[in-house]
Every structure is written in structure tokens, then in C-alpha cells.
Short mmCIF file of C-alpha atoms in Angstrom, two decimals:
data_model
loop_
_atom_site.label_atom_id
_atom_site.label_comp_id
_atom_site.label_asym_id
_atom_site.label_seq_id
_atom_site.Cartn_x
_atom_site.Cartn_y
_atom_site.Cartn_z
CA MET W 1488 -7.46 -10.24 21.66
CA PHE W 1489 -6.50 -7.74 24.08
CA ASP W 1490 -6.40 -8.03 27.89
CA ASN W 1491 -8.03 -5.58 30.24
CA ASP W 1492 -5.33 -2.93 29.22
CA ARG W 1493 -6.47 -2.67 25.60
CA ASP W 1494 -6.95 1.22 25.99
CA ALA W 1495 -3.54 1.63 27.22
CA VAL W 1496 -2.03 0.87 23.83
CA LYS W 1497 -1.28 4.33 22.27
CA VAL W 1498 -1.45 4.43 18.38
CA SER W 1499 0.41 7.12 16.45
CA VAL W 1500 -1.12 7.88 13.01
CA ILE W 1501 1.32 9.37 10.61
CA ILE W 1502 -0.12 11.44 7.80
CA PRO W 1503 2.36 12.60 5.21
CA THR W 1504 1.04 15.22 2.87
CA TYR W 1505 2.36 17.36 -0.02
CA ASN W 1506 0.09 19.98 -1.55
CA ARG W 1507 -3.01 18.10 -0.47
CA SER W 1508 -4.86 20.89 1.33
CA LYS W 1509 -7.96 19.93 -0.62
CA TYR W 1510 -8.02 16.47 1.02
CA VAL W 1511 -5.96 16.43 4.12
CA ARG W 1512 -8.62 17.61 6.46
CA LYS W 1513 -10.81 14.57 5.56
CA ALA W 1514 -7.96 12.29 6.35
CA VAL W 1515 -7.46 13.96 9.73
CA ASP W 1516 -11.20 13.77 10.56
CA GLY W 1517 -11.15 10.12 9.75
CA VAL W 1518 -8.61 9.56 12.40
CA ILE W 1519 -10.30 11.94 14.84
CA GLY W 1520 -13.54 9.92 14.30
CA GLN W 1521 -12.01 6.53 15.25
CA THR W 1522 -13.93 4.40 17.89
CA TYR W 1523 -10.55 3.74 19.39
CA LYS W 1524 -9.48 6.85 21.12
CA ASN W 1525 -5.88 6.47 22.45
CA ILE W 1526 -4.46 8.09 19.36
CA GLU W 1527 -1.89 10.77 18.51
CA ILE W 1528 -2.09 12.28 15.13
CA LEU W 1529 1.08 13.61 13.28
CA VAL W 1530 0.90 15.37 10.14
CA ILE W 1531 4.13 15.63 8.25
CA ASP W 1532 4.00 18.52 5.70
CA ASP W 1533 6.64 17.57 3.14
CA GLY W 1534 7.16 21.10 1.82
CA SER W 1535 3.75 22.07 0.76
CA THR W 1536 3.38 25.16 -1.32
CA ASP W 1537 -0.41 25.26 -0.97
CA ASP W 1538 -2.55 26.33 2.08
CA THR W 1539 -2.16 23.10 3.86
CA LYS W 1540 -0.69 24.80 7.05
CA GLU W 1541 -3.63 27.31 7.18
CA VAL W 1542 -6.27 24.51 6.64
CA LEU W 1543 -4.85 22.55 9.61
CA ALA W 1544 -4.09 25.66 11.93
CA PRO W 1545 -7.31 25.38 13.92
CA LEU W 1546 -6.62 21.80 14.79
CA VAL W 1547 -2.91 22.55 15.60
CA GLY W 1548 -4.08 25.37 17.89
CA LYS W 1549 -6.48 23.04 19.89
CA GLY W 1550 -3.65 20.44 20.27
CA VAL W 1551 -5.59 17.97 18.16
CA ILE W 1552 -2.61 17.20 15.87
CA LYS W 1553 1.02 17.56 15.67
CA TYR W 1554 2.08 19.47 12.57
CA ILE W 1555 5.66 19.09 11.44
CA TYR W 1556 6.88 21.08 8.32
CA GLN W 1557 9.94 19.86 6.43
CA LYS W 1558 11.63 20.54 3.09
CA ASN W 1559 10.27 18.38 0.30
CA ARG W 1560 11.99 15.02 0.33
CA GLY W 1561 9.25 12.63 -0.75
CA PRO W 1562 6.70 10.43 1.04
CA SER W 1563 9.18 7.95 2.54
CA ALA W 1564 11.17 10.79 4.24
CA ALA W 1565 7.84 12.26 5.48
CA ARG W 1566 6.79 8.81 6.97
CA ASN W 1567 10.27 8.44 8.51
CA THR W 1568 9.95 11.79 10.08
CA GLY W 1569 6.60 10.77 11.49
CA LEU W 1570 8.31 7.61 12.96
CA SER W 1571 11.12 9.60 14.60
CA HIS W 1572 8.49 11.81 16.40
CA ALA W 1573 5.88 9.20 17.17
CA THR W 1574 5.49 8.28 20.81
CA GLY W 1575 2.85 5.49 20.38
CA ASP W 1576 3.17 1.86 21.14
CA CYS W 1577 1.74 1.17 17.49
CA ILE W 1578 2.27 3.03 14.34
CA ALA W 1579 -0.41 3.52 11.51
CA PHE W 1580 -0.09 5.45 8.31
CA CYS W 1581 -2.74 7.38 6.38
CA ASP W 1582 -1.86 9.24 3.18
CA ALA W 1583 -3.42 12.67 3.02
CA ASP W 1584 -5.83 11.89 0.28
CA ASP W 1585 -7.26 8.69 1.79
CA TYR W 1586 -9.37 8.22 4.85
CA TYR W 1587 -10.18 5.44 7.55
CA ASN W 1588 -13.62 3.98 8.36
CA ALA W 1589 -14.49 4.71 12.00
CA ASP W 1590 -13.70 1.05 13.21
CA MET W 1591 -10.28 0.82 11.29
CA LEU W 1592 -7.87 1.01 14.18
CA LYS W 1593 -9.98 -1.01 16.71
CA ALA W 1594 -10.42 -3.78 14.12
CA LEU W 1595 -6.74 -3.86 13.30
CA LEU W 1596 -5.63 -3.71 16.97
CA ASP W 1597 -7.76 -6.92 17.62
CA VAL W 1598 -5.88 -8.68 14.69
CA LEU W 1599 -2.40 -7.33 15.86
CA TYR W 1600 -2.56 -8.68 19.31
CA MET W 1601 -4.01 -12.14 18.45
CA SER W 1602 -0.42 -13.32 18.68
CA ASP W 1603 2.98 -12.17 19.83
CA ASP W 1604 4.43 -13.31 16.64
CA ILE W 1605 2.43 -10.84 14.70
CA GLY W 1606 4.34 -7.60 14.19
CA MET W 1607 2.24 -6.00 11.58
CA VAL W 1608 -1.43 -6.09 10.23
CA PHE W 1609 -3.23 -4.67 7.24
CA CYS W 1610 -6.76 -4.51 5.85
CA ASP W 1611 -8.49 -4.45 2.48
CA TYR W 1612 -9.69 -1.16 0.99
CA ASN W 1613 -12.05 0.55 -1.34
CA THR W 1614 -10.89 2.82 -4.18
CA PHE W 1615 -12.65 6.11 -5.06
CA SER W 1616 -12.09 9.10 -7.12
CA ASP W 1617 -13.72 12.63 -7.34
CA THR W 1618 -16.62 11.00 -9.36
CA GLY W 1619 -17.42 8.27 -6.70
CA VAL W 1620 -16.53 4.72 -5.58
CA LEU W 1621 -14.35 2.79 -8.10
CA ASP W 1622 -13.83 -0.56 -6.47
CA VAL W 1623 -14.98 -2.32 -3.34
CA ASN W 1624 -12.74 -4.92 -1.54
CA ARG W 1625 -9.86 -4.19 -3.94
CA ASN W 1626 -7.47 -6.92 -2.75
CA ALA W 1627 -9.28 -9.44 -0.40
CA ALA W 1628 -8.88 -12.41 -2.82
CA ARG W 1629 -5.15 -12.11 -2.74
CA TYR W 1630 -4.67 -13.28 0.85
CA GLU W 1631 -6.39 -15.39 3.49
CA ASP W 1632 -8.51 -13.73 6.03
CA MET W 1633 -6.88 -13.29 9.44
CA GLN W 1634 -4.02 -15.57 8.49
CA PRO W 1635 -0.12 -14.74 8.15
CA VAL W 1636 1.09 -13.61 4.82
CA THR W 1637 4.38 -15.59 4.16
CA PHE W 1638 7.40 -14.13 2.71
CA GLN W 1639 7.12 -16.31 -0.28
CA ARG W 1640 3.60 -15.18 -0.87
CA LEU W 1641 4.34 -11.47 -0.88
CA PHE W 1642 7.62 -11.87 -2.67
CA SER W 1643 6.12 -13.82 -5.48
CA THR W 1644 3.39 -11.41 -6.37
CA ILE W 1645 2.77 -7.63 -6.70
CA ASN W 1646 2.65 -5.63 -3.56
CA PHE W 1647 -1.00 -5.87 -2.24
CA ILE W 1648 -0.30 -4.04 1.22
CA MET W 1649 -0.91 -0.29 0.87
CA PRO W 1650 0.53 2.01 3.49
CA SER W 1651 -2.75 3.56 4.52
CA THR W 1652 -4.00 -0.02 5.42
CA VAL W 1653 -1.15 -0.77 7.89
CA LEU W 1654 -0.89 -0.96 11.66
CA ALA W 1655 2.39 -2.20 13.30
CA LYS W 1656 4.02 -2.40 16.66
CA ARG W 1657 6.55 0.21 17.11
CA ILE W 1658 9.26 -2.44 17.95
CA VAL W 1659 9.00 -3.62 14.33
CA PHE W 1660 10.63 -0.47 12.97
CA GLU W 1661 13.18 -0.36 15.61
CA LYS W 1662 14.31 -3.88 14.57
CA CYS W 1663 13.70 -3.87 10.93
CA GLY W 1664 14.34 -0.24 9.98
CA VAL W 1665 12.47 2.37 8.27
CA PHE W 1666 11.37 3.24 4.62
CA ASP W 1667 14.34 3.48 2.18
CA GLU W 1668 14.26 6.96 1.08
CA SER W 1669 16.40 6.14 -2.07
CA LEU W 1670 13.50 4.13 -3.52
CA LYS W 1671 10.56 5.63 -5.68
CA GLY W 1672 7.57 3.53 -5.69
CA PRO W 1673 8.58 0.14 -4.00
CA GLU W 1674 9.76 1.72 -0.72
CA ASP W 1675 6.74 0.12 1.17
CA TYR W 1676 7.05 -3.16 -0.59
CA ASP W 1677 10.73 -3.33 0.47
CA LEU W 1678 9.96 -2.64 4.20
CA TRP W 1679 7.19 -5.18 4.26
CA LEU W 1680 9.66 -7.89 2.97
CA ARG W 1681 12.33 -6.83 5.52
CA ILE W 1682 9.57 -7.12 8.30
CA LEU W 1683 8.67 -10.56 7.19
CA LYS W 1684 12.12 -11.84 7.79
CA HIS W 1685 11.43 -11.23 11.59
CA TYR W 1686 7.67 -10.92 12.13
CA GLU W 1687 4.48 -12.43 10.90
CA ILE W 1688 2.23 -10.06 8.90
CA ALA W 1689 -1.54 -10.79 8.98
CA GLY W 1690 -4.32 -9.17 7.03
CA THR W 1691 -8.25 -8.89 7.42
CA GLN W 1692 -10.28 -8.92 4.35
CA LYS W 1693 -12.58 -6.22 5.80
CA ALA W 1694 -12.20 -3.02 3.67
CA LEU W 1695 -11.55 -0.42 6.42
CA VAL W 1696 -9.75 2.19 4.34
CA ASN W 1697 -10.70 4.40 1.34
CA ILE W 1698 -7.93 5.05 -1.03
CA ARG W 1699 -8.17 7.88 -3.54
CA VAL W 1700 -7.21 7.12 -7.20
CA HIS W 1701 -5.89 10.12 -9.18
CA GLU W 1702 -5.51 10.48 -12.92
CA GLY W 1703 -1.87 10.53 -13.61
CA ASN W 1704 0.82 9.76 -16.26
CA ILE W 1705 3.03 7.13 -14.84
CA SER W 1706 5.02 6.57 -18.17
CA LYS W 1707 7.47 9.31 -17.64
CA HIS W 1708 8.40 7.72 -14.27
CA VAL W 1709 8.34 3.96 -15.39
CA ASP W 1710 12.03 3.58 -16.07
CA ARG W 1711 12.83 4.71 -12.43
CA MET W 1712 10.03 2.58 -11.02
CA VAL W 1713 11.34 -0.49 -12.93
CA THR W 1714 14.86 0.15 -11.69
CA ASP W 1715 13.85 0.55 -7.97
CA GLU W 1716 11.38 -2.26 -8.10
CA ALA W 1717 14.12 -4.65 -9.69
CA ALA W 1718 16.54 -3.44 -7.00
CA VAL W 1719 14.20 -4.64 -4.29
CA ILE W 1720 13.78 -8.08 -5.91
CA GLU W 1721 17.58 -8.25 -6.49
CA LYS W 1722 18.12 -8.12 -2.69
CA TYR W 1723 16.57 -11.47 -2.34
CA ARG W 1724 18.17 -13.26 -5.38
CA HIS W 1725 19.94 -15.87 -3.12
CA SER W 1726 17.01 -16.23 -0.73
CA VAL W 1727 14.69 -17.87 -3.16
CA PRO W 1728 14.76 -20.52 -5.92
CA SER W 1729 16.34 -19.41 -9.13
CA VAL W 1730 13.21 -20.04 -11.12
CA GLN W 1731 11.16 -18.09 -8.62
CA PHE W 1732 13.60 -15.05 -8.63
CA LYS W 1733 13.43 -14.83 -12.60
CA LYS W 1734 9.57 -14.99 -12.55
CA ARG W 1735 9.36 -12.31 -9.86
CA LEU W 1736 11.94 -10.07 -11.75
CA SER W 1737 10.09 -10.50 -14.95
CA LYS W 1738 6.80 -9.59 -13.17
CA VAL W 1739 8.31 -6.13 -12.53
CA PHE W 1740 8.43 -5.66 -16.17
CA MET W 1741 5.17 -7.16 -16.91
CA LEU W 1742 3.30 -5.12 -14.31
CA ASN W 1743 4.72 -1.79 -15.67
CA ALA W 1744 3.92 -2.99 -19.17
CA ASP W 1745 0.33 -3.29 -18.01
CA ARG W 1746 0.48 0.23 -16.43
CA CYS W 1747 1.72 1.66 -19.61
CA VAL W 1748 -1.06 -0.10 -21.76
CA CYS W 1749 -3.72 1.15 -19.35
CA GLN W 1750 -2.66 4.61 -20.15
CA LYS W 1751 -2.31 4.02 -23.78
CA HIS W 1752 1.29 4.13 -23.92
CA TYR W 1753 1.48 1.06 -26.12
CA ALA W 1754 4.93 1.25 -27.48
CA LYS W 1755 6.40 1.70 -23.96
CA GLY W 1756 4.25 -1.26 -22.82
CA LEU W 1757 5.43 -3.39 -25.59
CA VAL W 1758 9.15 -2.66 -24.79
CA MET W 1759 8.49 -3.49 -21.06
CA MET W 1760 6.64 -6.82 -21.86
CA LEU W 1761 9.61 -7.94 -24.23
CA LYS W 1762 12.04 -7.01 -21.44
CA GLY W 1763 9.98 -9.24 -19.10
CA MET W 1764 9.85 -12.05 -21.58
CA SER W 1765 13.72 -11.88 -21.97
CA VAL W 1766 14.06 -12.52 -18.18
CA TYR W 1767 11.49 -15.28 -18.07
CA PRO W 1768 9.71 -16.07 -21.18
CA PHE W 1769 6.74 -18.22 -19.70
CA MET W 1770 4.75 -15.37 -18.06
CA PHE W 1771 1.60 -16.46 -19.94
CA ASN W 1772 -0.92 -15.19 -17.31
CA ASP W 1773 0.59 -11.81 -17.42
CA ILE W 1774 0.71 -11.74 -21.24
CA LEU W 1775 -2.92 -12.77 -21.19
CA ILE W 1776 -3.99 -9.79 -18.97
CA ILE W 1777 -2.00 -7.27 -21.06
CA ALA W 1778 -3.69 -8.66 -24.29
CA ILE W 1779 -7.01 -8.47 -22.81
CA ARG W 1780 -6.45 -4.78 -21.81
CA LEU W 1781 -5.31 -4.16 -25.47
CA ILE W 1782 -8.40 -5.67 -26.80
CA ILE W 1783 -11.00 -4.33 -24.62
CA GLY W 1784 -9.40 -1.35 -22.93
CA GLU W 1785 -8.70 -0.60 -19.25
CA SER W 1786 -12.28 0.31 -18.51
CA GLY W 1787 -13.63 -2.81 -20.31
CA SER W 1788 -11.22 -5.01 -18.47
CA ASP W 1789 -12.17 -3.54 -15.06
CA ARG W 1790 -15.81 -4.17 -15.89
CA LEU W 1791 -14.98 -7.74 -16.66
CA ARG W 1792 -13.10 -8.21 -13.55
CA LYS W 1793 -16.02 -6.80 -11.42
CA GLN W 1794 -18.49 -9.20 -13.26
CA ILE W 1795 -16.05 -12.10 -12.57
CA GLY W 1796 -15.94 -11.03 -8.91
CA SER W 1797 -19.66 -11.29 -8.58
CA LEU W 1798 -19.50 -15.01 -9.31
CA LYS W 1799 -17.36 -16.81 -6.60
CA TRP W 1800 -16.14 -19.77 -8.79
CA LEU W 1801 -15.04 -17.39 -11.47
CA LYS W 1802 -13.48 -15.11 -9.01
CA LYS W 1803 -11.15 -17.86 -7.89
CA ILE W 1804 -10.16 -18.69 -11.51
CA TYR W 1805 -9.31 -15.01 -12.20
CA PHE W 1806 -7.37 -14.46 -9.08
CA TYR W 1807 -5.56 -17.79 -9.73
CA ILE W 1808 -4.49 -16.30 -13.09
CA TYR W 1809 -3.70 -12.84 -11.69
CA ARG W 1810 -1.79 -14.02 -8.70
CA ASN W 1811 0.46 -16.58 -10.44
#
């Protein structure tokens, strides 16, 4: 917990945005409405061609936010621009189509300062779309509440730490670096792994952030995503046992196979699955999940997961299968 100077800790919240004028004000309002008040808000406009600037102009005029416009270079570059302009002791991120619950920063600051060894913290989240809430406490079963996440744990599974759920001490970025702008997709995962080499990362299972899910076609980007995700895993080939490395590399292909199947790109999904099996053939849990998706569809498998989640003992079995 904090000492008596808790309110002296300044938090810089970085909101990268690109053509999100429809949503960005809600993201900003979620930060303004925090119960913790020692905050600066930086909106980094990554080359928007919509009316983002006009939507935010009243807040800029009142000095409520700092608005920085740059040529379009991608979300990692926008976050890095925010880092270079931030003046806070701690850094948080909020994508322009997401928003915080009112107690998000206060709750995460309490976790962040539990120990000097903790450099970064994160929370669970809810997902929603224009039609309503999709999922509650999306990731809580993947990690222990208020306990450090080990490098081995995060490396051996898919990334479960979303940028909008993160709060980190400024010194972490000074020591570990910033987002790799050459990566498309796993740039946050890459940074979290680098941080874990120097600091502890801890999570709370409270869902304090709401993340918007957009309909989209990932199949046209899947080859680039696989290449970049594999490049991140390759960095640690000699840091983990050979079998663990092969399993994790295989999981890159399996995860993207699952993504393709969810969007009904079955041929692409099959190719990805076969590539994964060629790296490590014993990915039975992943094959099972893909098979279930094929049989009952994405919506059916999501309903099944939610039903399982309502029964604690089944939930433990499900997440054992999904995590390993």
C-alpha cells in the first residue's frame, strides 16, 4: 500500500487513436472520471482523417488533455510518442475505443505499490460491442489474483495482458525499452516479456476496464501476425527448455488457426494447424479446441465456455485445457 504521499504519484494516461472519433470521447471521459485525480491525459492522434481533432477540441482548449497529432505510424508508435511526452511517475494506456471503470487507477496503484519489486500491474476486463456486453471477467482464470506472473507462465501461453489494462512505473520503460514498432500484433507481448526479465508483473482479477470488440477480418493479416509472433518467441529460444520453446512456437500457429476458423476461413485455419503440428505434433488441447469450434461454431463454443465458467469445477478443467 501507499504511504501518506499516495496522491503525490502522478499518472500519465496515454490514449492512442486513429479514426476513432465515435469512441474517443468516452475513453477520455473514463479517465477524467477516475476517483484518483493526480492524472495527465495524453491523446496521441496517429494521423486520423476523421473529426477526432474537432471532437476533442473543447477539452484541449480547457487544458484537460494534451493532444498530439502525428503522421500515421501505427499504435506502437503512438504509444511511444505518448511515453516520450509523459511526465508522470507511472504510465497507463487506454485504447481509444475502450474505457476505464471509475476505480481502475486507484485499484491498480494499490497493487503496484505493494512491493518495490513490482514494476507493472494489470487487471481483468470485460468485452463489449455495439450490441452490448459480450463477456465478463474475460481472463481472470489465467492468473492468480494479486500474485506475480512469472516469465515462464506468460511465455508458455497466449498473451493475456491487454495494453488498456496496464499500469507501470515510469522507470520500467527507461530500463526495459518501449514498444517495438516493427512488430504488428505482438508488440505488447514482446514488451511484457522484456519487463519480466527485470521486474515482477502482478495482476488483479477485478475487471476494471471495458474493451470493445470489433468485427474484422484477420485472415488477410494472419501471415504477418504469425511471422511477428514467431519472431518474439524466437528471441527466447535459448532461455527456455527446447520442448517448451517448440510447444510455444507451435501455439503461435494453433492460435492463428483458431482465429481463422472463428471467421470461417477453414482452409487457412487447416494450413496453420498443420504448420503448428509440424513444429510440435502433440498439441492435443489446441486441436481439441479448434475441433469444437468447427463442430459447433464460434458462438456455440463461446456459449459453452460461459456455461462451463458458471460451474467452478468445470471452469478449472476448461482453463487447464486452454492454458496448457
